[in-house]
Every structure is written in C-alpha cells, then in structure tokens.
mmCIF file with all atom_site columns, C-alpha atoms in Angstrom:
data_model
loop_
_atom_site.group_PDB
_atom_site.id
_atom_site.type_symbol
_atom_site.label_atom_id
_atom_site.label_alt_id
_atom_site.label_comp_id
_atom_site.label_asym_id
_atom_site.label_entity_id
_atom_site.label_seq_id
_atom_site.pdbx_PDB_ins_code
_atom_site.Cartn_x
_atom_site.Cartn_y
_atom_site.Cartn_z
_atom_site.occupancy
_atom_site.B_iso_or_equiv
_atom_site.pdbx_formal_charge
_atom_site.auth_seq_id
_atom_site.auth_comp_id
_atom_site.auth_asym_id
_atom_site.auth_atom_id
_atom_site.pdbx_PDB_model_num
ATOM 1   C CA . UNK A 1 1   ? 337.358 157.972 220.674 1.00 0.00 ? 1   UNK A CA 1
ATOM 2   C CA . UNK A 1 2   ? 334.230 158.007 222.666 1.00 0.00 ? 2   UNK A CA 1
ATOM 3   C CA . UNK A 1 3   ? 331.409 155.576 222.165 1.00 0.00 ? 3   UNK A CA 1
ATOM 4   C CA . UNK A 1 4   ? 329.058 158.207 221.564 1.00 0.00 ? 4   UNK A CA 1
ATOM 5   C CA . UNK A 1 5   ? 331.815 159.736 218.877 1.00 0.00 ? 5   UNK A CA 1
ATOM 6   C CA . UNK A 1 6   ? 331.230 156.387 217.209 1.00 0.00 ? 6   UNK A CA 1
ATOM 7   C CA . UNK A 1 7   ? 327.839 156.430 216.628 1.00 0.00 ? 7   UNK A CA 1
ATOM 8   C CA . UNK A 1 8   ? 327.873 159.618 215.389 1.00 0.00 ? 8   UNK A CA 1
ATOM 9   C CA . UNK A 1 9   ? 330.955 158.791 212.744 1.00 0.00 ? 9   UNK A CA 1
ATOM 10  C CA . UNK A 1 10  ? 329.994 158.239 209.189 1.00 0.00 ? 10  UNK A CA 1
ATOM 11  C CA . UNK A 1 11  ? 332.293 156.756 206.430 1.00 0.00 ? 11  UNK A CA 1
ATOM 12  C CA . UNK A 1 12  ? 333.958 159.257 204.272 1.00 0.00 ? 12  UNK A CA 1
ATOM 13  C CA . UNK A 1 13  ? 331.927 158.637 201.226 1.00 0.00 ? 13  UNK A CA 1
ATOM 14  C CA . UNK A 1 14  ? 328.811 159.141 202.842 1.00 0.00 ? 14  UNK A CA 1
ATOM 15  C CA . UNK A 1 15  ? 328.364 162.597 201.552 1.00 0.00 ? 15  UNK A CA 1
ATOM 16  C CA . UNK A 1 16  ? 328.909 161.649 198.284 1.00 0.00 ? 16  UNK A CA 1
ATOM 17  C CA . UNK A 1 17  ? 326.295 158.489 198.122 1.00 0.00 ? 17  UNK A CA 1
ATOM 18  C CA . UNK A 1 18  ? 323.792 160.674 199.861 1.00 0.00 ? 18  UNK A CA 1
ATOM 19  C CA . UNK A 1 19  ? 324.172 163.707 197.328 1.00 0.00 ? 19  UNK A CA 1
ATOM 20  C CA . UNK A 1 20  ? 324.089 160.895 194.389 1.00 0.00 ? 20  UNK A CA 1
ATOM 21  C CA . UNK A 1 21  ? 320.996 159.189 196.393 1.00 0.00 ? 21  UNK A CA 1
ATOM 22  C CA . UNK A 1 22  ? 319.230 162.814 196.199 1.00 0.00 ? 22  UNK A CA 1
ATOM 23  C CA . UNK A 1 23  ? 319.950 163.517 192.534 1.00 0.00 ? 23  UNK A CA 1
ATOM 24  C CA . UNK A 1 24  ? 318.370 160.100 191.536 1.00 0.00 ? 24  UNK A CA 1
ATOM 25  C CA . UNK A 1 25  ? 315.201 160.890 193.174 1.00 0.00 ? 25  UNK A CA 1
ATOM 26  C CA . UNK A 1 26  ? 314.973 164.507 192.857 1.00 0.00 ? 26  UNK A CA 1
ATOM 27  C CA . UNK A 1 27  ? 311.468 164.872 191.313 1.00 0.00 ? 27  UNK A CA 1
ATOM 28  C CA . UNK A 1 28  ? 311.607 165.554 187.365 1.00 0.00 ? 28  UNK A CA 1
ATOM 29  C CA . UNK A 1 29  ? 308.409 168.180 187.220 1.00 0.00 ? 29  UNK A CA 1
ATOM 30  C CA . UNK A 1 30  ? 306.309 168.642 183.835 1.00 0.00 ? 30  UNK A CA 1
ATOM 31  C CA . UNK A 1 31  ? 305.919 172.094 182.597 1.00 0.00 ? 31  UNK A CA 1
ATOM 32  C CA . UNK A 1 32  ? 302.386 172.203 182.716 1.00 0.00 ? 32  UNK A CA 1
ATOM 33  C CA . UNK A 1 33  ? 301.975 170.179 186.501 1.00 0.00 ? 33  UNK A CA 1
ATOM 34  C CA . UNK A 1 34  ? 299.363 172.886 187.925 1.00 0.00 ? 34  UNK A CA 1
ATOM 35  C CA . UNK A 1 35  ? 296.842 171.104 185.241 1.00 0.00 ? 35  UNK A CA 1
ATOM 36  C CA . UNK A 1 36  ? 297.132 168.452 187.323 1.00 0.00 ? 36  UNK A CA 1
ATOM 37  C CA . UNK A 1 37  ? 294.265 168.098 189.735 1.00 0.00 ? 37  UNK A CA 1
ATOM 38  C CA . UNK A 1 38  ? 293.722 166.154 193.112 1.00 0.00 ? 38  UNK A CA 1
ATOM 39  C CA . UNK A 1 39  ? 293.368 162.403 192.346 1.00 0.00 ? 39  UNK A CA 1
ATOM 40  C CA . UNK A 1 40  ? 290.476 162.027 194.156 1.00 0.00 ? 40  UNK A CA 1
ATOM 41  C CA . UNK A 1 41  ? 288.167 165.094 191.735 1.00 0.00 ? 41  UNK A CA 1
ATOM 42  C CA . UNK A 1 42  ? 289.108 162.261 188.529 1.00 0.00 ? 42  UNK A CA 1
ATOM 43  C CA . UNK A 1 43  ? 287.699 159.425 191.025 1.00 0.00 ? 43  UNK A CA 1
ATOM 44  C CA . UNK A 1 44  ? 284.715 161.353 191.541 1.00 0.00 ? 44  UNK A CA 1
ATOM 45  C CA . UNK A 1 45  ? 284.064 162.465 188.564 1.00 0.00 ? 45  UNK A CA 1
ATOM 46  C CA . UNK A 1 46  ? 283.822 158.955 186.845 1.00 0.00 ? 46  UNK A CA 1
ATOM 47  C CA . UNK A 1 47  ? 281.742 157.880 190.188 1.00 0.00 ? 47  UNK A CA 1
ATOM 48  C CA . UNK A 1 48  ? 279.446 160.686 188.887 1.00 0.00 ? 48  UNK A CA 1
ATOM 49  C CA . UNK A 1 49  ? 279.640 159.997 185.257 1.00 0.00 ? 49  UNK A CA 1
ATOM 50  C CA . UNK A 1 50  ? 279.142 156.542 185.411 1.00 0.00 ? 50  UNK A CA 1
ATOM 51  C CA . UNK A 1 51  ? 275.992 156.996 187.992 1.00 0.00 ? 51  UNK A CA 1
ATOM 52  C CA . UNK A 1 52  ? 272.425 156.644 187.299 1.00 0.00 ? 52  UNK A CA 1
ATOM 53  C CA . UNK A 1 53  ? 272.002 160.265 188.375 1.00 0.00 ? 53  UNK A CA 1
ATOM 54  C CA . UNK A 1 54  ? 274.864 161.234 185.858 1.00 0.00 ? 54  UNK A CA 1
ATOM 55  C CA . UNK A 1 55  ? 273.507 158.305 182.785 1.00 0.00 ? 55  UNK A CA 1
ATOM 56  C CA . UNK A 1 56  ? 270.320 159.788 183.566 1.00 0.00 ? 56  UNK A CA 1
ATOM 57  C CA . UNK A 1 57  ? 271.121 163.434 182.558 1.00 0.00 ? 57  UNK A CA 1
ATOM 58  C CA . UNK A 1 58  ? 273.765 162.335 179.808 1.00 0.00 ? 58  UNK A CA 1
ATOM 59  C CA . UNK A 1 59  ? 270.595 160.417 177.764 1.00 0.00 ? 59  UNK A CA 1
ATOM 60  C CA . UNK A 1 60  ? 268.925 163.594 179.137 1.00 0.00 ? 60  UNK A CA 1
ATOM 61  C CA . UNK A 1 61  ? 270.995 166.318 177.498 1.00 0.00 ? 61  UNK A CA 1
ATOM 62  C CA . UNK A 1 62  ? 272.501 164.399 174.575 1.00 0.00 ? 62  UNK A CA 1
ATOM 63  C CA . UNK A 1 63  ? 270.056 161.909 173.923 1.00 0.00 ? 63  UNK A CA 1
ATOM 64  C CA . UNK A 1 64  ? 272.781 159.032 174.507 1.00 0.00 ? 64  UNK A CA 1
ATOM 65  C CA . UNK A 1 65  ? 275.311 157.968 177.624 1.00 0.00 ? 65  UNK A CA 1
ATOM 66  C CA . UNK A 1 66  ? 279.303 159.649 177.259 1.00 0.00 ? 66  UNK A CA 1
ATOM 67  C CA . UNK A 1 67  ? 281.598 157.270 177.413 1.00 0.00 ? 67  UNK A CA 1
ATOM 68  C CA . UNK A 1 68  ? 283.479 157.848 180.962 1.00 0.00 ? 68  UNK A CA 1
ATOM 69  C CA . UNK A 1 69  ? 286.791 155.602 180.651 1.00 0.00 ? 69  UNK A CA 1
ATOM 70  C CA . UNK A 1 70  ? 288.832 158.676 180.406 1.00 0.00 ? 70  UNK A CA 1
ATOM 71  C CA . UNK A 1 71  ? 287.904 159.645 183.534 1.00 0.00 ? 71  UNK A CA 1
ATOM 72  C CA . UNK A 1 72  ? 288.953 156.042 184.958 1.00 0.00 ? 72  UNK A CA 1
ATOM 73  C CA . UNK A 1 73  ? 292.656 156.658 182.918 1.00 0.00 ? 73  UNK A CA 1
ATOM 74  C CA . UNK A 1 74  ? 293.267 159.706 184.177 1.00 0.00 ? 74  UNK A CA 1
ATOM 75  C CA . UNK A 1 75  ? 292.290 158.642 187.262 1.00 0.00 ? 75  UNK A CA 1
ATOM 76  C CA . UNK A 1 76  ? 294.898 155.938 187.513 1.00 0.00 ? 76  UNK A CA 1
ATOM 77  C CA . UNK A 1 77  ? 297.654 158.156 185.680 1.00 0.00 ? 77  UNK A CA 1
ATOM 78  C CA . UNK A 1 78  ? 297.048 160.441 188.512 1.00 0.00 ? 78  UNK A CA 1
ATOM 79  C CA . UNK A 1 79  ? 297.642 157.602 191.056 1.00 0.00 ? 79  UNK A CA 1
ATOM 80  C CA . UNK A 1 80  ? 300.776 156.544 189.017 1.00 0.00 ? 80  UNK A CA 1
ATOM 81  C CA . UNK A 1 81  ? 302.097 160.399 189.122 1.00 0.00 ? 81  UNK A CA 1
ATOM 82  C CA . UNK A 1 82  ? 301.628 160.329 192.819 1.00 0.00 ? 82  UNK A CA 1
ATOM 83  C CA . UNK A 1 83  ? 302.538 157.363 193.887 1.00 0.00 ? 83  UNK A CA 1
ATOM 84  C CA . UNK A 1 84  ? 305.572 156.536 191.773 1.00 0.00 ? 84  UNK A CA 1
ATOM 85  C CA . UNK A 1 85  ? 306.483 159.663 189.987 1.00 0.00 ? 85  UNK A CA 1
ATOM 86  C CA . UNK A 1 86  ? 305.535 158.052 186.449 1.00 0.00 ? 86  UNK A CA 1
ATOM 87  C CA . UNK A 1 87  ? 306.699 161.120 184.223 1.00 0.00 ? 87  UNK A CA 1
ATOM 88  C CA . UNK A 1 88  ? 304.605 159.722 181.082 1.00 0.00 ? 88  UNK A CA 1
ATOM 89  C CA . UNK A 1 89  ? 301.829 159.112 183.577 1.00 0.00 ? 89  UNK A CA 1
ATOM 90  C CA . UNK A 1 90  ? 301.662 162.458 184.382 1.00 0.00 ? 90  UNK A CA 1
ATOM 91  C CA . UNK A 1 91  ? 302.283 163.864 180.338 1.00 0.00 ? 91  UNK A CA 1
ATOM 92  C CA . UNK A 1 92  ? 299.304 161.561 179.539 1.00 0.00 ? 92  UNK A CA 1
ATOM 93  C CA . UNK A 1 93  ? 297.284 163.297 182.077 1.00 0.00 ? 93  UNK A CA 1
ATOM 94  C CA . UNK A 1 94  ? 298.423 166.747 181.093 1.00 0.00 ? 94  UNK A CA 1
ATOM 95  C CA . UNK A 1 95  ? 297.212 166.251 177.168 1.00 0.00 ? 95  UNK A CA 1
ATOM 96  C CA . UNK A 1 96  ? 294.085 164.457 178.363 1.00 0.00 ? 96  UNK A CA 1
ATOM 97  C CA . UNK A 1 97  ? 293.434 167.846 180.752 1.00 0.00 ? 97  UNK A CA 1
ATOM 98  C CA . UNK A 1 98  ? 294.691 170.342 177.351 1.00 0.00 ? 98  UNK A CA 1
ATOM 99  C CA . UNK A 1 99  ? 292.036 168.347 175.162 1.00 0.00 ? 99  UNK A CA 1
ATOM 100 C CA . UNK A 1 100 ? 289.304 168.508 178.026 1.00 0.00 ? 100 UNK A CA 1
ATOM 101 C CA . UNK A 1 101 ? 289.733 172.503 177.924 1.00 0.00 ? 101 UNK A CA 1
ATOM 102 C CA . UNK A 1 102 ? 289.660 173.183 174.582 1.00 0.00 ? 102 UNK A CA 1
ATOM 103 C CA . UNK A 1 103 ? 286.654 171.157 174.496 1.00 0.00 ? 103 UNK A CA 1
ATOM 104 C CA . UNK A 1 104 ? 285.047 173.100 176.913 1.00 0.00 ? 104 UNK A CA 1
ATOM 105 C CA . UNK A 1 105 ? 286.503 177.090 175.367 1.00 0.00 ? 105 UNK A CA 1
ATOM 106 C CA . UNK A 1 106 ? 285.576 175.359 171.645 1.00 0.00 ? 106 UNK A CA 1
ATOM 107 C CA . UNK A 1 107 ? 282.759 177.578 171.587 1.00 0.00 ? 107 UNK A CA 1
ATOM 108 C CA . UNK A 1 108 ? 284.231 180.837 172.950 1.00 0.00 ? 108 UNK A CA 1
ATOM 109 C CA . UNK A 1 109 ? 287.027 180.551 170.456 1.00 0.00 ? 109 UNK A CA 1
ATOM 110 C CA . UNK A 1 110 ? 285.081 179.160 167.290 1.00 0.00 ? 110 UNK A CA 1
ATOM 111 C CA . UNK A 1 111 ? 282.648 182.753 168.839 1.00 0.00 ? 111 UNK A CA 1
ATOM 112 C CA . UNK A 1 112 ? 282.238 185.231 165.731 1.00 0.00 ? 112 UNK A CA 1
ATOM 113 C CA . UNK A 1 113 ? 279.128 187.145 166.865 1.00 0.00 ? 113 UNK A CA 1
ATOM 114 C CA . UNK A 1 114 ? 280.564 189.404 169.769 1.00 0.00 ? 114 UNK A CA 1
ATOM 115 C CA . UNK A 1 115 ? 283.782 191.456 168.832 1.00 0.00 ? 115 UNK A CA 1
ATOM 116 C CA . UNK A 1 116 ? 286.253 190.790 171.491 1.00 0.00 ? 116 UNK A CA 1
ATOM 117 C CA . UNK A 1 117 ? 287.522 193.967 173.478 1.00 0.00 ? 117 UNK A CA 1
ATOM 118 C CA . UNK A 1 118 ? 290.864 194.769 174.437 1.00 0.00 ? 118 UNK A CA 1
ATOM 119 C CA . UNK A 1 119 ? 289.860 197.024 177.438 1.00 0.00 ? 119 UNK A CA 1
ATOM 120 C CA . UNK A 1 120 ? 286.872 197.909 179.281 1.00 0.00 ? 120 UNK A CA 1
ATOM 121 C CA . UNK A 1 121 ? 285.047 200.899 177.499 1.00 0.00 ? 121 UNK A CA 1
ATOM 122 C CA . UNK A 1 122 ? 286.288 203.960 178.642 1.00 0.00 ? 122 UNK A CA 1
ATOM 123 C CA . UNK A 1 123 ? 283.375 205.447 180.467 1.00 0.00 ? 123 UNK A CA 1
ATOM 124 C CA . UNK A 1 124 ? 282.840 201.939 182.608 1.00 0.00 ? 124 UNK A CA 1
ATOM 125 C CA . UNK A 1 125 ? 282.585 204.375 185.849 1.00 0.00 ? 125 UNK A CA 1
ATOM 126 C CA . UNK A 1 126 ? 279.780 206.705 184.783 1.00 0.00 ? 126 UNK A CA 1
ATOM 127 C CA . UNK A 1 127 ? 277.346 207.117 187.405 1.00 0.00 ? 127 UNK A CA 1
ATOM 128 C CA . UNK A 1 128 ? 273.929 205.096 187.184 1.00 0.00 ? 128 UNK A CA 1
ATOM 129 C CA . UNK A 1 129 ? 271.068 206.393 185.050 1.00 0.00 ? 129 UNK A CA 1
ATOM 130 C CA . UNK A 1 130 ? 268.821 209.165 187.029 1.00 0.00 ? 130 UNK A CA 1
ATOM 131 C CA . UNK A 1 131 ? 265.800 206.314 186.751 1.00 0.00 ? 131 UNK A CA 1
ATOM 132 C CA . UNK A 1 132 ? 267.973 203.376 188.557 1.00 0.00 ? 132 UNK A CA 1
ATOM 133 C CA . UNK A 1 133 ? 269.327 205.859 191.163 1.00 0.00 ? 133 UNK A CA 1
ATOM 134 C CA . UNK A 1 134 ? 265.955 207.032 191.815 1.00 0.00 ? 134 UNK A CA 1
ATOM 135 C CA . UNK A 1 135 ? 264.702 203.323 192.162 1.00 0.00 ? 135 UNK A CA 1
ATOM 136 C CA . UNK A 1 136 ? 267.687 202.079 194.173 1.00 0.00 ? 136 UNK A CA 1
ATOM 137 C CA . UNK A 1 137 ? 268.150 205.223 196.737 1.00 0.00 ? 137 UNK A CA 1
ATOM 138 C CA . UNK A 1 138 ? 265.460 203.728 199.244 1.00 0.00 ? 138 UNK A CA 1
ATOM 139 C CA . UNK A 1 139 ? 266.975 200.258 199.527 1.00 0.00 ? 139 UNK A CA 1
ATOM 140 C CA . UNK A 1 140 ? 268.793 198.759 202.940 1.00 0.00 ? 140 UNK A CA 1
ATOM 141 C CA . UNK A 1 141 ? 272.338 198.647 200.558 1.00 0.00 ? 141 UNK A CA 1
ATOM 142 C CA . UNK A 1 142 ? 271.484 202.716 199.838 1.00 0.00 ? 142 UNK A CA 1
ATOM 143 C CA . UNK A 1 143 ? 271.021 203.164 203.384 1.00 0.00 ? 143 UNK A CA 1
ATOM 144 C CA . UNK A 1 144 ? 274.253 202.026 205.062 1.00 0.00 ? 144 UNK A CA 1
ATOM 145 C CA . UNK A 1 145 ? 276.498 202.999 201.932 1.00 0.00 ? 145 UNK A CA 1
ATOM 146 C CA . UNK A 1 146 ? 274.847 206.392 202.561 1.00 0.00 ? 146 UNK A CA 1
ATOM 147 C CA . UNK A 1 147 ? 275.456 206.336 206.721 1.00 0.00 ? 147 UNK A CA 1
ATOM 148 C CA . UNK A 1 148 ? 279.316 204.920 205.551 1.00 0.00 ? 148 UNK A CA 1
ATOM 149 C CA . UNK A 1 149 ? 280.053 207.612 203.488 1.00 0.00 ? 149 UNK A CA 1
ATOM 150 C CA . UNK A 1 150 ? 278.504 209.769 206.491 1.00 0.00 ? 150 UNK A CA 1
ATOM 151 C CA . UNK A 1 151 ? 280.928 208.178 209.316 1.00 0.00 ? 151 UNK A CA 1
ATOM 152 C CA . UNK A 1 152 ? 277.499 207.674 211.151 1.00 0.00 ? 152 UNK A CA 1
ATOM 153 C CA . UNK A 1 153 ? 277.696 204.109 211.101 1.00 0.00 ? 153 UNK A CA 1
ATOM 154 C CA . UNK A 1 154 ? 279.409 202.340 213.406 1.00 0.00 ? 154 UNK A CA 1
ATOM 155 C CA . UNK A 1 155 ? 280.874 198.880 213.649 1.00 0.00 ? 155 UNK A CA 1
ATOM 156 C CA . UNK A 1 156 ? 277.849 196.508 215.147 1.00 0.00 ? 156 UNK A CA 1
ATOM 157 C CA . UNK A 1 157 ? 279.862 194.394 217.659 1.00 0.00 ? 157 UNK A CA 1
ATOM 158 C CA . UNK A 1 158 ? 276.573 193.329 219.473 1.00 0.00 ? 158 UNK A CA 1
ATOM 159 C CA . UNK A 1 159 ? 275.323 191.077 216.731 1.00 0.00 ? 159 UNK A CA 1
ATOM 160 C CA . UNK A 1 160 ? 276.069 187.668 216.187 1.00 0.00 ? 160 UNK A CA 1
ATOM 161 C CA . UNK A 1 161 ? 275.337 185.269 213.389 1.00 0.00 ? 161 UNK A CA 1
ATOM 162 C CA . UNK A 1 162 ? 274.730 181.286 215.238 1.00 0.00 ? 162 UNK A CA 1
ATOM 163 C CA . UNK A 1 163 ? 274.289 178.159 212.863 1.00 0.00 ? 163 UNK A CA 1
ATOM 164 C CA . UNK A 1 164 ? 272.984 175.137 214.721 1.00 0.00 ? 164 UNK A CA 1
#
C-alpha cells in the first residue's frame, strides 16, 4: 500500500460514527421558526425602547414609560437559538412573538363596525366616474399611458438618473 493510500484510509467504522455524529446535531426546527426574526432587530429595538427618543414618545403617547425587558429576553433567547440551538430558547421566543401579534391585530379582531368581505365587490373594475376622468385626462400619468396604449412611445435610453 502506497503512502498516499494511507492517508487517504479510514477505519471501518468511520461511516457509522460520522452518520451517528450527524444525527446528534442535525438541527431540531420549531414549527413556527419564520417568527423568528434577525437577532440584531430585538437588539435594536430595546436600544430604541429604552432611549430618550423612545421614553420620550412612550410618556408622550401613553402618558407613562413601557417596560422594555422583553425586548432584552428575546433578545438573548435569540442569541441562545443561534448560537447553541437552545430549542426552549427559541419556543420562548416564538410565544413572546404570537403574544406581540395579537397585541398588535387586538383591534382588527375585537373590530365590529366594518363587516368583513369575503371578495372584492364585483364591479371593482368599473371605469372611473366621467368627473375624475375629466379631471385626470390632462395629467403627465394620462399622457404617457395614452402614447403607451398608442405604441408612440418609445423606450428613453438617453436619460439617466445620477445620485451624488
């Protein structure tokens, strides 16, 4: 056997310690992982809350300061999910990020003045009122949607749009 041969040999059981190696660390995912956001938005958003700027428009708006620690938990269950896989890490964030929606929809679902529709109503499409198409047929947008449906205009390769 060559010398090269030899460093390329690996013990018989190899296969089976690195298939048992892979199994132990395959990543266990939570059902609801796209919740999950970037562990830097929960750093910055308890930065923000916790910020004169942000205090200031808390006492502002609700006449008092929010309390911003769950920002700072979810921030370091994030960091725990990422760095170490930490499966109740990552469920803790997932119910904070449920309760932090519904708190947010609570008023479109406690909503009982607008009936909600199934579909959009049937004539959505109708053309505009003669008044508004009389008002809008002079505008720049009338113009070239009137030259496009015309084939007259023509793609404007000459102009250029520079930010300095």
């Amino acid at each position: 056997m060559s010398k090269s041969e030899k460093q390329n040999e690996q013990p018989e059981n190899y296969t089976s310690q690195s298939s048992a190696l892979e199994e132990s660390s395959a990543k266990i995912e939570p059902e609801d992982k796209w919740m999950i956001r970037e562990c830097d938005t929960y750093k910055d958003e308890y930065k923000e809350c916790t910020s004169f700027r942000g205090r200031f428009q808390q006492y502002f708006v609700y006449g008092e300061t929010l309390d911003c620690n769950q920002w700072k938990k979810d921030y370091d269950n994030c960091c725990k999910w990422e760095e170490n896989n930490d499966l109740k890490a990552a469920e803790a964030l997932i119910q904070s990020e449920k309760k932090r929606r519904l708190e947010r929809l609570r008023a479109h679902y406690r909503n009982d003045t607008w009936k909600k529709r199934e579909s959009p109503p049937t004539d959505w499409d109708k053309p505009l009122p003669e008044w508004m198409a009389k008002r809008d047929e002079n505008t720049y947008l009338a113009q070239k949607a009137k030259e496009i449906k015309e084939g007259k205009l023509e793609n404007e390769k000459d102009g250029l749009c520079v930010i300095i």
